[in-house]
Amino acid sequence: MGRDEIIFLLIGLKWTIALSIVGFVCGCIAGLFIALARTSGVRVVEGLTAGYIAVFQGTPLLMQLFVVYYGLALIGIKVDAWLAVAVGLTLHASAYLGEIWRGAIEAVPQGQTEASKALALSYSSRMKDIILPQALRISLPATIGFLVQLIKGTSLASIVGFTELTRAGNIISNQIFQPLTVFGIVGILYFIMCCPLTIYGAHLERKFAAQAR
Amino acid sequence: MNEISSSKPEGQAMISMAGVDKWYGAFQALKDINISVGKGEKIVLCGPSGSGKSTLIRCINHLETYQKGEIRVGDIVLGHQAKSIDAVRREVGMVFQQFNLFPHLTVLENCMLAPMRALRLSKVEAESRARQLLERVRISEQADKYPAQLSGGQQQRVAIARALCMRPQVMLFDEPTSALDPEMVKEVLDTMIALAEEGMTMICVTHEMGFARQVADRVIFMASGAVVEQAPPAEFFSDPKHERTRKFLGEILGRH
């Protein structure tokens, strides 16, 4: 395996990182609204978002990517693989993060909401200043855990023809006929991204558990 | 108390509840509550657990809804719309059994937040007000600590200061000493007594009968969601009219 092949893999790695960041950041923004809708107390809104979450948690990510990629083309919107995958990952991440944060919002003690109300804080202030900062802390280990899943999930983008790390590995492997070496390296690159996050998540979990005592 | 506006004439009701009923499903938690509290008056609300005393004061700032009757705070009729609820909450401070301080904010930030957000005070004004009130509950040296670093009694005094930072017309206390270790009860009661002496209108749900004797203008006894008896403390303790009141006093005073 030569220098050119390594560079090709690293370009694939760059797109994997880009997809992960876009999916995670956009998923966070959309997921925040999902979580707020899920805890809004308005029954119709809660029902609709519960349905949204159920659909994305109940179907494979690969199928979701297919639906966005071919579905958008079918209704006449022509998008390239990059955009389709980014949209698909965002929708997927928003559903999962929305559900993680719903749980975290509900885990903040009721007394915090009552004290905020008694102090005449508005809904937006109550959420922004009191509930969400505490919920974010509670949800951090699970959120990081999901980020790791999402990074690995971007490998499915290879199936709709987007050249990220996994597909780059596939292409190289077909050229030089050394699948074990190539996918070994690909695996190590995923591991280098994910493992520190997992360790950090576990560290946070221990830290919060110690503080809760 | 110099911080409370004295625009309202003496004798006018600061809080009035007229014919208030509340149900949880089929269970009636409050039954035809009629109470009027004058400006500067101190009320102690007592009764067995489950008698509806906490529910009653939580209706006054609309932490609980009620199905019938009318509640007024000053000039404001408490409706079920956000506008009147917010207006009432700006005038009514509340202190909780579990303190409910914001654990991710320092003591000072706990006190500054609501004046900045709900009263639109500048940061400088909010901080000077917060420091002044922390001084008043004698805890100013803890301003930069987090709630978890304080004792229960200190936390509850911070909670009192936090509520006072809104310059409320009325303070509601929901069993403020029930979650405290015995040696910390006094510091919180002393703070409440000082507040009472400054003329604050107060409604306190408490089993501290010493406090009731010393501070209350009137003791209201509730049982099963209804007001059974109300009287000045001297009369309430020496000459209770109702059998349920006598039974309650026997239990609570016999225990101490």
XYZ file of N, CA and C in Angstrom, chain B:
768
model
N -41.694 47.943 56.335
C -40.537 47.580 55.526
C -40.397 48.562 54.376
N -39.251 49.190 54.292
C -39.113 50.295 53.347
C -39.148 49.868 51.887
N -38.903 48.585 51.634
C -38.813 48.172 50.239
C -40.176 47.889 49.608
N -41.167 47.797 50.435
C -42.493 47.454 49.924
C -43.261 48.749 49.658
N -43.821 48.836 48.493
C -44.573 50.053 48.196
C -45.786 50.132 49.112
N -46.075 51.320 49.569
C -47.180 51.451 50.515
C -48.344 52.184 49.866
N -48.493 51.980 48.550
C -49.527 52.718 47.826
C -50.934 52.232 48.175
N -51.022 51.007 48.664
C -52.363 50.497 48.947
C -52.808 50.925 50.343
N -54.076 51.313 50.460
C -54.555 51.749 51.766
C -54.528 50.610 52.782
N -54.299 50.947 54.023
C -54.316 49.948 55.081
C -55.689 49.279 55.128
N -55.671 48.020 55.499
C -56.942 47.342 55.703
C -57.477 46.675 54.449
N -57.019 47.105 53.282
C -57.473 46.433 52.066
C -56.826 45.069 51.981
N -57.584 44.076 51.502
C -57.051 42.721 51.459
C -55.901 42.627 50.480
N -54.788 42.050 50.943
C -53.635 41.809 50.073
C -53.891 40.557 49.240
N -54.474 39.582 49.931
C -54.860 38.350 49.237
C -56.291 38.029 49.628
N -57.100 37.690 48.638
C -58.401 37.166 49.021
C -58.733 35.955 48.166
N -59.258 34.964 48.838
C -59.723 33.758 48.148
C -61.202 33.648 48.439
N -61.997 33.508 47.399
C -63.449 33.453 47.584
C -64.008 32.212 46.904
N -64.542 31.320 47.723
C -65.223 30.129 47.201
C -64.347 29.244 46.337
N -63.065 29.083 46.739
C -62.149 28.308 45.896
C -62.328 26.803 46.138
N -62.559 26.100 45.049
C -62.666 24.638 45.078
C -61.602 24.061 44.169
N -61.019 22.957 44.613
C -60.074 22.265 43.733
C -60.276 20.769 43.834
N -60.283 20.131 42.681
C -60.378 18.673 42.649
C -59.157 18.076 41.961
N -58.720 16.919 42.473
C -57.848 16.050 41.679
C -58.738 14.897 41.234
N -59.214 14.954 40.003
C -60.174 13.935 39.584
C -61.398 14.000 40.479
N -61.717 12.877 41.136
C -62.907 12.847 41.973
C -62.620 13.337 43.395
N -61.326 13.466 43.715
C -60.960 13.857 45.074
C -60.951 15.370 45.204
N -61.717 15.872 46.173
C -61.753 17.328 46.353
C -60.663 17.752 47.340
N -59.670 18.474 46.828
C -58.517 18.845 47.650
C -58.769 20.123 48.431
N -59.554 21.029 47.871
C -59.912 22.268 48.568
C -61.420 22.442 48.489
N -62.010 22.782 49.648
C -63.467 22.895 49.703
C -63.873 24.286 50.132
N -64.394 25.044 49.193
C -64.986 26.357 49.466
C -64.106 27.201 50.400
N -62.895 27.508 49.905
C -61.947 28.276 50.723
C -62.267 29.769 50.614
N -62.518 30.395 51.746
C -62.736 31.841 51.809
C -61.762 32.425 52.822
N -60.754 33.110 52.328
C -59.749 33.663 53.221
C -59.414 35.061 52.732
N -59.228 35.965 53.659
C -58.763 37.294 53.296
C -57.566 37.631 54.171
N -56.501 38.090 53.546
C -55.285 38.420 54.279
C -54.975 39.895 54.050
N -54.891 40.638 55.132
C -54.628 42.072 55.016
C -53.166 42.352 54.751
N -52.896 43.589 54.321
C -51.509 43.978 54.077
C -50.740 43.952 55.390
N -49.576 43.291 55.380
C -48.747 43.205 56.574
C -49.177 42.122 57.546
N -50.243 41.429 57.231
C -50.720 40.396 58.146
C -49.878 39.122 58.011
N -49.678 38.430 59.148
C -48.946 37.171 59.138
C -49.897 36.041 59.481
N -49.984 35.082 58.574
C -50.891 33.967 58.769
C -50.071 32.698 58.931
N -50.392 31.891 59.903
C -49.832 30.546 59.964
C -50.940 29.568 59.624
N -50.632 28.711 58.668
C -51.604 27.737 58.185
C -51.146 26.385 58.685
N -51.996 25.713 59.455
C -51.573 24.412 59.949
C -52.694 23.404 59.787
N -52.348 22.167 60.026
C -53.328 21.098 59.878
C -52.600 19.803 59.605
N -53.325 18.671 59.735
C -52.675 17.378 59.491
C -52.211 17.261 58.039
N -51.284 16.326 57.784
C -50.791 16.179 56.415
C -51.932 15.705 55.522
N -51.967 16.232 54.321
C -53.054 15.916 53.405
C -54.284 16.773 53.607
N -54.150 17.804 54.471
C -55.337 18.626 54.731
C -55.519 19.721 53.686
N -54.531 19.901 52.799
C -54.698 20.866 51.712
C -53.997 22.191 51.924
N -53.185 22.312 53.002
C -52.550 23.609 53.265
C -51.542 23.993 52.186
N -50.703 23.031 51.782
C -49.749 23.349 50.715
C -50.483 23.638 49.408
N -51.471 22.828 49.121
C -52.261 23.041 47.908
C -52.852 24.440 47.908
N -53.328 24.873 49.067
C -53.940 26.203 49.158
C -52.953 27.295 48.791
N -51.766 27.281 49.413
C -50.856 28.391 49.091
C -50.293 28.261 47.680
N -50.220 27.031 47.175
C -49.727 26.871 45.800
C -50.745 27.349 44.764
N -52.005 27.457 45.183
C -53.008 28.053 44.285
C -52.798 29.563 44.147
N -52.270 30.185 45.215
C -52.162 31.647 45.216
C -51.195 32.124 44.129
N -50.116 31.374 43.874
C -49.245 31.773 42.755
C -49.406 30.840 41.554
N -50.517 30.133 41.534
C -50.913 29.325 40.382
C -49.918 28.217 40.048
N -49.231 27.681 41.066
C -48.494 26.438 40.820
C -49.490 25.287 40.736
N -50.656 25.502 41.342
C -51.763 24.563 41.195
C -52.935 25.327 40.584
N -53.671 24.647 39.732
C -54.881 25.283 39.212
C -56.031 24.971 40.160
N -57.089 25.741 40.042
C -58.279 25.447 40.821
C -59.463 25.568 39.879
N -60.567 24.919 40.254
C -61.666 24.813 39.299
C -62.759 25.840 39.538
N -62.866 26.323 40.783
C -63.962 27.240 41.081
C -63.477 28.332 42.018
N -64.160 29.470 41.981
C -63.865 30.535 42.913
C -62.920 31.559 42.330
N -62.555 32.536 43.163
C -61.702 33.617 42.680
C -60.586 33.877 43.676
N -59.395 34.147 43.152
C -58.259 34.537 43.984
C -57.770 35.894 43.501
N -57.587 36.808 44.440
C -57.029 38.113 44.114
C -55.751 38.330 44.900
N -54.779 38.938 44.263
C -53.571 39.376 44.963
C -53.433 40.860 44.688
N -53.589 41.686 45.726
C -53.602 43.134 45.510
C -54.736 43.482 44.564
N -54.399 44.169 43.470
C -55.419 44.560 42.504
C -55.635 43.514 41.420
N -54.798 42.477 41.445
C -54.799 41.550 40.321
C -55.740 40.383 40.596
N -56.653 40.144 39.667
C -57.477 38.951 39.735
C -56.711 37.843 39.028
N -56.443 36.761 39.773
C -55.678 35.654 39.204
C -56.578 34.829 38.303
N -56.426 35.046 37.004
C -57.183 34.214 36.067
C -56.329 33.042 35.671
N -56.753 32.338 34.619
C -55.929 31.223 34.168
C -55.099 31.601 32.947
N -55.091 32.912 32.586
C -54.268 33.335 31.451
C -52.866 33.687 31.949
N -51.897 33.491 31.056
C -50.490 33.695 31.416
C -50.246 35.102 31.953
N -50.940 36.090 31.422
C -50.642 37.469 31.789
C -50.909 37.738 33.279
N -52.072 37.323 33.748
C -52.379 37.584 35.155
C -51.553 36.683 36.063
N -51.238 35.492 35.571
C -50.413 34.583 36.378
C -49.021 35.190 36.579
N -48.438 35.691 35.499
C -47.120 36.330 35.600
C -47.158 37.540 36.519
N -48.226 38.340 36.389
C -48.342 39.544 37.218
C -48.381 39.160 38.692
N -49.148 38.120 39.012
C -49.237 37.672 40.403
C -47.886 37.133 40.880
N -47.224 36.346 40.030
C -45.958 35.739 40.456
C -44.873 36.781 40.692
N -44.969 37.917 40.027
C -43.988 38.973 40.295
C -44.212 39.608 41.666
N -45.426 39.478 42.195
C -45.739 40.098 43.487
C -45.665 39.125 44.651
N -45.584 37.832 44.346
C -45.680 36.816 45.386
C -44.410 35.970 45.399
N -43.668 36.020 46.499
C -42.481 35.180 46.627
C -42.844 33.865 47.289
N -42.096 32.811 46.967
C -42.391 31.529 47.605
C -41.116 30.840 48.050
N -41.196 30.231 49.236
C -40.078 29.458 49.776
C -40.573 28.024 49.951
N -39.779 27.071 49.444
C -40.214 25.679 49.382
C -39.565 24.838 50.474
N -40.224 23.733 50.778
C -39.674 22.797 51.760
C -38.283 22.306 51.329
N -38.140 21.979 50.050
C -36.867 21.434 49.549
C -35.952 22.509 48.973
N -36.126 23.741 49.369
C -35.316 24.909 48.958
C -35.424 25.215 47.455
N -35.212 24.165 46.617
C -35.281 24.340 45.158
C -34.368 25.443 44.647
N -33.185 25.548 45.228
C -32.204 26.461 44.633
C -31.735 25.863 43.306
N -31.209 26.731 42.420
C -30.725 26.251 41.131
C -29.289 25.758 41.311
N -29.061 24.437 41.214
C -27.767 23.879 41.630
C -26.602 24.276 40.729
N -26.905 24.674 39.489
C -25.823 25.004 38.550
C -25.442 26.477 38.594
N -26.104 27.246 39.465
C -25.792 28.669 39.588
C -25.260 28.942 40.991
N -24.385 29.960 41.099
C -23.903 30.321 42.428
C -25.044 30.967 43.216
N -24.798 31.130 44.515
C -25.775 31.780 45.381
C -26.159 33.149 44.813
N -25.145 33.907 44.417
C -25.408 35.246 43.877
C -26.226 35.164 42.590
N -25.852 34.236 41.706
C -26.582 34.093 40.433
C -28.013 33.634 40.656
N -28.211 32.753 41.667
C -29.558 32.341 42.031
C -30.432 33.546 42.328
N -29.829 34.521 43.031
C -30.592 35.695 43.449
C -30.763 36.717 42.323
N -29.823 36.722 41.377
C -29.849 37.756 40.340
C -30.740 37.394 39.153
N -30.933 36.097 38.932
C -31.555 35.670 37.676
C -32.960 36.247 37.455
N -33.846 36.002 38.424
C -35.240 36.403 38.200
C -35.402 37.925 38.085
N -34.738 38.723 38.936
C -34.854 40.177 38.730
C -34.386 40.611 37.341
N -33.346 39.961 36.816
C -32.869 40.339 35.480
C -33.841 39.893 34.402
N -34.362 38.680 34.546
C -35.220 38.136 33.493
C -36.656 38.641 33.583
N -37.212 38.622 34.795
C -38.642 38.923 34.928
C -38.904 40.405 35.178
N -37.945 41.091 35.815
C -38.141 42.522 36.093
C -37.271 43.386 35.194
N -36.452 42.746 34.350
C -35.597 43.466 33.387
C -34.619 44.411 34.071
N -34.145 44.056 35.253
C -33.107 44.855 35.900
C -31.780 44.659 35.177
N -30.926 45.668 35.233
C -29.585 45.508 34.675
C -28.791 44.589 35.604
N -27.685 44.079 35.068
C -26.861 43.171 35.853
C -26.351 43.861 37.126
N -25.956 45.122 36.974
C -25.414 45.876 38.107
C -26.481 46.049 39.189
N -27.683 46.452 38.762
C -28.778 46.629 39.730
C -29.117 45.313 40.414
N -29.208 44.247 39.598
C -29.577 42.940 40.156
C -28.531 42.478 41.158
N -27.262 42.707 40.839
C -26.211 42.259 41.747
C -26.238 43.052 43.043
N -26.447 44.357 42.950
C -26.433 45.142 44.185
C -27.631 44.764 45.058
N -28.775 44.522 44.404
C -29.952 44.086 45.161
C -29.705 42.723 45.802
N -29.109 41.814 45.047
C -28.861 40.466 45.564
C -27.904 40.511 46.761
N -26.834 41.302 46.627
C -25.869 41.375 47.725
C -26.505 41.968 48.981
N -27.358 42.979 48.761
C -28.040 43.623 49.882
C -28.930 42.611 50.629
N -29.655 41.791 49.859
C -30.569 40.850 50.508
C -29.824 39.657 51.105
N -28.724 39.252 50.481
C -27.914 38.188 51.083
C -27.338 38.666 52.405
N -26.981 39.946 52.435
C -26.529 40.570 53.679
C -27.627 40.472 54.736
N -28.842 40.763 54.307
C -29.954 40.788 55.235
C -30.248 39.407 55.825
N -30.061 38.349 55.051
C -30.240 37.008 55.629
C -28.903 36.483 56.176
N -27.930 37.381 56.314
C -26.632 37.127 56.929
C -25.891 35.954 56.282
N -25.768 36.025 54.966
C -25.094 34.930 54.285
C -24.244 35.456 53.126
N -23.953 36.779 53.183
C -23.292 37.421 52.042
C -21.909 36.836 51.759
N -21.268 36.267 52.779
C -19.921 35.729 52.558
C -19.957 34.453 51.708
N -21.159 33.879 51.510
C -21.263 32.644 50.710
C -21.677 32.928 49.265
N -21.679 34.200 48.862
C -22.296 34.587 47.586
C -21.752 33.836 46.381
N -20.479 33.480 46.416
C -19.890 32.866 45.232
C -19.848 31.347 45.296
N -20.449 30.777 46.347
C -20.491 29.320 46.437
C -21.691 28.767 45.676
N -21.664 27.462 45.455
C -22.806 26.781 44.854
C -23.681 26.213 45.965
N -24.994 26.082 45.704
C -25.906 25.626 46.762
C -25.452 24.352 47.470
N -24.905 23.395 46.717
C -24.524 22.122 47.339
C -23.421 22.290 48.380
N -22.716 23.432 48.334
C -21.641 23.651 49.309
C -22.164 24.227 50.624
N -23.470 24.516 50.696
C -24.033 25.137 51.898
C -24.825 24.125 52.714
N -24.997 24.430 54.004
C -25.866 23.599 54.842
C -27.322 23.866 54.465
N -28.205 22.983 54.931
C -29.628 23.148 54.634
C -30.168 24.491 55.092
N -29.784 24.880 56.304
C -30.275 26.148 56.845
C -29.795 27.328 56.009
N -28.528 27.242 55.585
C -27.998 28.316 54.730
C -28.717 28.342 53.385
N -28.966 27.144 52.839
C -29.659 27.088 51.548
C -31.039 27.721 51.646
N -31.726 27.421 52.765
C -33.078 27.971 52.884
C -33.032 29.482 53.046
N -32.013 30.006 53.721
C -31.904 31.465 53.835
C -31.612 32.092 52.475
N -30.802 31.400 51.673
C -30.571 31.885 50.306
C -31.890 31.888 49.528
N -32.679 30.835 49.715
C -33.962 30.758 49.004
C -34.875 31.918 49.404
N -34.815 32.299 50.678
C -35.612 33.449 51.133
C -35.093 34.720 50.462
N -33.769 34.884 50.450
C -33.192 36.069 49.803
C -33.542 36.103 48.322
N -33.478 34.941 47.679
C -33.788 34.874 46.246
C -35.216 35.355 45.975
N -36.145 34.907 46.822
C -37.531 35.341 46.649
C -37.669 36.839 46.915
N -36.944 37.335 47.937
C -37.060 38.760 48.290
C -36.468 39.665 47.209
N -35.552 39.137 46.415
C -34.938 39.945 45.352
C -35.967 40.420 44.326
N -37.108 39.775 44.280
C -38.179 40.224 43.385
C -38.991 41.354 44.022
N -38.630 41.730 45.265
C -39.390 42.709 46.051
C -40.894 42.402 46.043
N -41.234 41.216 46.521
C -42.644 40.804 46.482
C -43.467 41.537 47.540
N -44.756 41.590 47.316
C -45.672 42.166 48.301
C -46.051 41.126 49.352
N -45.955 39.864 48.945
C -46.408 38.768 49.792
C -45.355 37.666 49.732
N -45.132 36.996 50.883
C -44.261 35.827 50.875
C -45.050 34.605 51.337
N -44.921 33.531 50.570
C -45.540 32.262 50.929
C -44.441 31.298 51.373
N -44.658 30.648 52.492
C -43.674 29.676 52.994
C -44.340 28.310 53.059
N -43.797 27.350 52.326
C -44.397 26.013 52.295
C -43.528 25.054 53.108
N -43.854 24.910 54.378
C -43.082 24.077 55.313
C -41.576 24.338 55.194
N -41.159 25.567 55.430
C -39.765 25.939 55.150
C -38.741 25.259 56.054
N -39.165 24.731 57.197
C -38.179 24.124 58.105
C -38.326 22.600 58.201
N -39.272 22.029 57.447
C -39.552 20.592 57.612
C -38.428 19.701 57.124
N -37.632 20.181 56.150
C -36.572 19.334 55.612
C -35.228 19.591 56.292
N -35.244 20.404 57.355
C -33.986 20.813 57.977
C -33.646 19.950 59.187
N -32.348 19.798 59.419
C -31.910 19.190 60.673
C -32.309 20.130 61.807
N -32.623 19.542 62.976
C -33.157 20.371 64.066
C -32.295 21.586 64.404
N -30.970 21.435 64.348
C -30.122 22.558 64.775
C -30.137 23.705 63.770
N -30.753 23.486 62.603
C -30.776 24.543 61.588
C -32.121 25.249 61.497
N -33.095 24.725 62.246
C -34.437 25.289 62.164
C -34.434 26.734 62.644
N -33.689 26.973 63.727
C -33.755 28.285 64.354
C -33.271 29.410 63.431
N -32.166 29.164 62.711
C -31.633 30.240 61.871
C -32.628 30.640 60.788
N -33.393 29.662 60.299
C -34.393 29.982 59.273
C -35.583 30.705 59.908
N -36.025 30.205 61.066
C -37.149 30.870 61.749
C -36.774 32.305 62.126
N -35.537 32.502 62.602
C -35.098 33.863 62.957
C -35.176 34.794 61.753
N -34.772 34.263 60.590
C -34.849 35.066 59.368
C -36.302 35.429 59.053
N -37.193 34.448 59.239
C -38.619 34.688 58.970
C -39.203 35.681 59.964
N -38.756 35.562 61.231
C -39.264 36.495 62.253
C -38.833 37.915 61.918
N -37.550 38.062 61.493
C -37.058 39.389 61.132
C -37.877 39.966 59.976
N -38.178 39.118 59.024
C -38.972 39.546 57.872
C -40.365 39.990 58.314
N -40.947 39.214 59.221
C -42.277 39.548 59.731
C -42.256 40.890 60.451
N -41.183 41.115 61.221
C -41.089 42.364 61.973
C -40.947 43.574 61.056
N -40.446 43.333 59.850
C -40.328 44.434 58.903
C -41.621 44.711 58.162
N -42.664 43.924 58.466
C -43.987 44.251 57.926
C -44.398 43.483 56.691
N -43.648 42.452 56.337
C -44.015 41.658 55.166
C -45.333 40.930 55.404
N -46.155 40.878 54.362
C -47.358 40.042 54.400
C -46.915 38.599 54.175
N -47.270 37.704 55.114
C -46.749 36.341 55.030
C -47.830 35.302 55.268
N -47.780 34.243 54.484
C -48.589 33.063 54.787
C -47.621 31.900 54.920
N -47.607 31.284 56.102
C -46.636 30.232 56.376
C -47.359 28.930 56.683
N -47.077 27.920 55.892
C -47.503 26.573 56.246
C -46.393 26.009 57.107
N -46.682 25.736 58.354
C -45.619 25.250 59.238
C -46.213 24.535 60.442
N -45.400 23.645 61.011
C -45.791 23.001 62.263
C -45.039 23.611 63.445
N -44.329 24.713 63.182
C -43.578 25.358 64.258
C -44.532 26.230 65.067
N -45.084 25.661 66.123
C -46.122 26.382 66.856
C -45.546 27.532 67.683
N -44.258 27.415 68.035
C -43.596 28.532 68.711
C -43.571 29.764 67.814
N -43.254 29.522 66.548
C -43.240 30.595 65.560
C -44.636 31.197 65.419
N -45.648 30.322 65.378
C -47.028 30.795 65.244
C -47.394 31.703 66.419
N -47.030 31.263 67.619
C -47.345 32.062 68.825
C -46.676 33.424 68.767
N -45.405 33.410 68.333
C -44.603 34.629 68.394
C -44.965 35.618 67.293
N -45.260 35.102 66.097
C -45.314 35.969 64.919
C -46.713 36.142 64.341
N -47.514 35.089 64.395
C -48.759 35.109 63.613
C -49.764 36.115 64.162
N -50.466 36.779 63.252
C -51.635 37.555 63.648
C -52.843 36.634 63.746
N -52.792 35.579 62.939
C -53.929 34.684 62.870
C -53.427 33.289 62.525
N -54.003 32.291 63.162
C -53.691 30.908 62.823
C -54.917 30.317 62.146
N -54.690 29.684 60.999
C -55.795 29.044 60.288
C -55.565 27.542 60.341
N -56.580 26.825 60.787
C -56.461 25.376 60.874
C -57.299 24.731 59.779
N -56.678 23.855 59.029
C -57.373 23.161 57.936
C -57.422 21.667 58.213
N -58.485 21.033 57.743
C -58.565 19.578 57.757
C -59.418 19.145 56.573
N -59.001 18.072 55.912
C -59.738 17.529 54.762
C -60.099 18.580 53.721
N -59.190 19.499 53.467
C -59.397 20.458 52.384
C -60.260 21.653 52.739
N -60.688 21.758 53.992
C -61.543 22.885 54.367
C -60.926 23.653 55.539
N -61.240 24.931 55.619
C -60.816 25.718 56.772
C -61.753 25.377 57.924
N -61.196 24.872 59.020
C -62.026 24.455 60.157
C -62.179 25.600 61.144
N -61.064 26.311 61.353
C -61.082 27.295 62.425
C -59.986 28.313 62.171
N -60.253 29.582 62.461
C -59.182 30.572 62.429
C -59.337 31.544 63.581
N -58.200 31.859 64.212
C -58.235 32.713 65.405
C -56.843 33.278 65.644
N -56.739 34.370 66.407
C -55.411 34.836 66.825
C -54.747 33.730 67.648
N -53.422 33.674 67.637
C -52.740 32.536 68.244
C -53.079 32.320 69.716
N -53.193 33.385 70.501
C -53.481 33.205 71.922
C -54.783 32.416 72.100
N -55.781 32.843 71.366
C -57.086 32.195 71.437
C -57.040 30.800 70.820
N -56.331 30.688 69.701
C -56.269 29.412 68.980
C -55.674 28.327 69.861
N -54.594 28.653 70.579
C -53.922 27.628 71.379
C -54.611 27.386 72.711
N -55.187 28.460 73.311
C -55.755 28.274 74.656
C -57.204 27.806 74.603
N -57.890 28.187 73.515
C -59.325 27.908 73.516
C -59.819 27.461 72.140
N -59.263 26.355 71.620
C -59.712 25.902 70.300
C -61.183 25.491 70.333
N -61.922 25.893 69.293
C -63.369 25.676 69.315
C -63.767 24.278 68.855
N -63.011 23.758 67.859
C -63.464 22.517 67.246
C -62.714 21.301 67.767
N -63.418 20.193 67.763
C -62.852 18.939 68.230
C -61.587 18.569 67.436
N -61.657 18.761 66.093
C -60.511 18.380 65.250
C -59.292 19.243 65.571
N -59.545 20.507 65.870
C -58.439 21.394 66.227
C -57.804 20.920 67.529
N -58.642 20.586 68.497
C -58.117 20.140 69.802
C -57.300 18.869 69.639
N -57.825 17.965 68.809
C -57.123 16.697 68.582
C -55.757 16.966 67.939
N -55.753 17.840 66.927
C -54.504 18.174 66.222
C -53.506 18.807 67.175
N -53.974 19.775 67.962
C -53.077 20.475 68.893
C -52.542 19.514 69.932
N -53.401 18.608 70.384
C -52.957 17.608 71.355
C -51.817 16.787 70.800
N -51.965 16.382 69.530
C -50.925 15.557 68.902
C -49.633 16.343 68.700
N -49.790 17.552 68.160
C -48.582 18.271 67.750
C -47.865 18.886 68.953
N -48.611 19.331 69.950
C -47.967 19.947 71.113
C -47.484 18.878 72.085
N -48.230 17.787 72.158
C -47.816 16.686 73.018
C -46.489 16.105 72.576
N -46.245 16.209 71.272
C -45.040 15.604 70.707
C -43.798 16.437 71.027
N -43.987 17.723 71.203
C -42.819 18.604 71.375
C -42.442 18.754 72.841
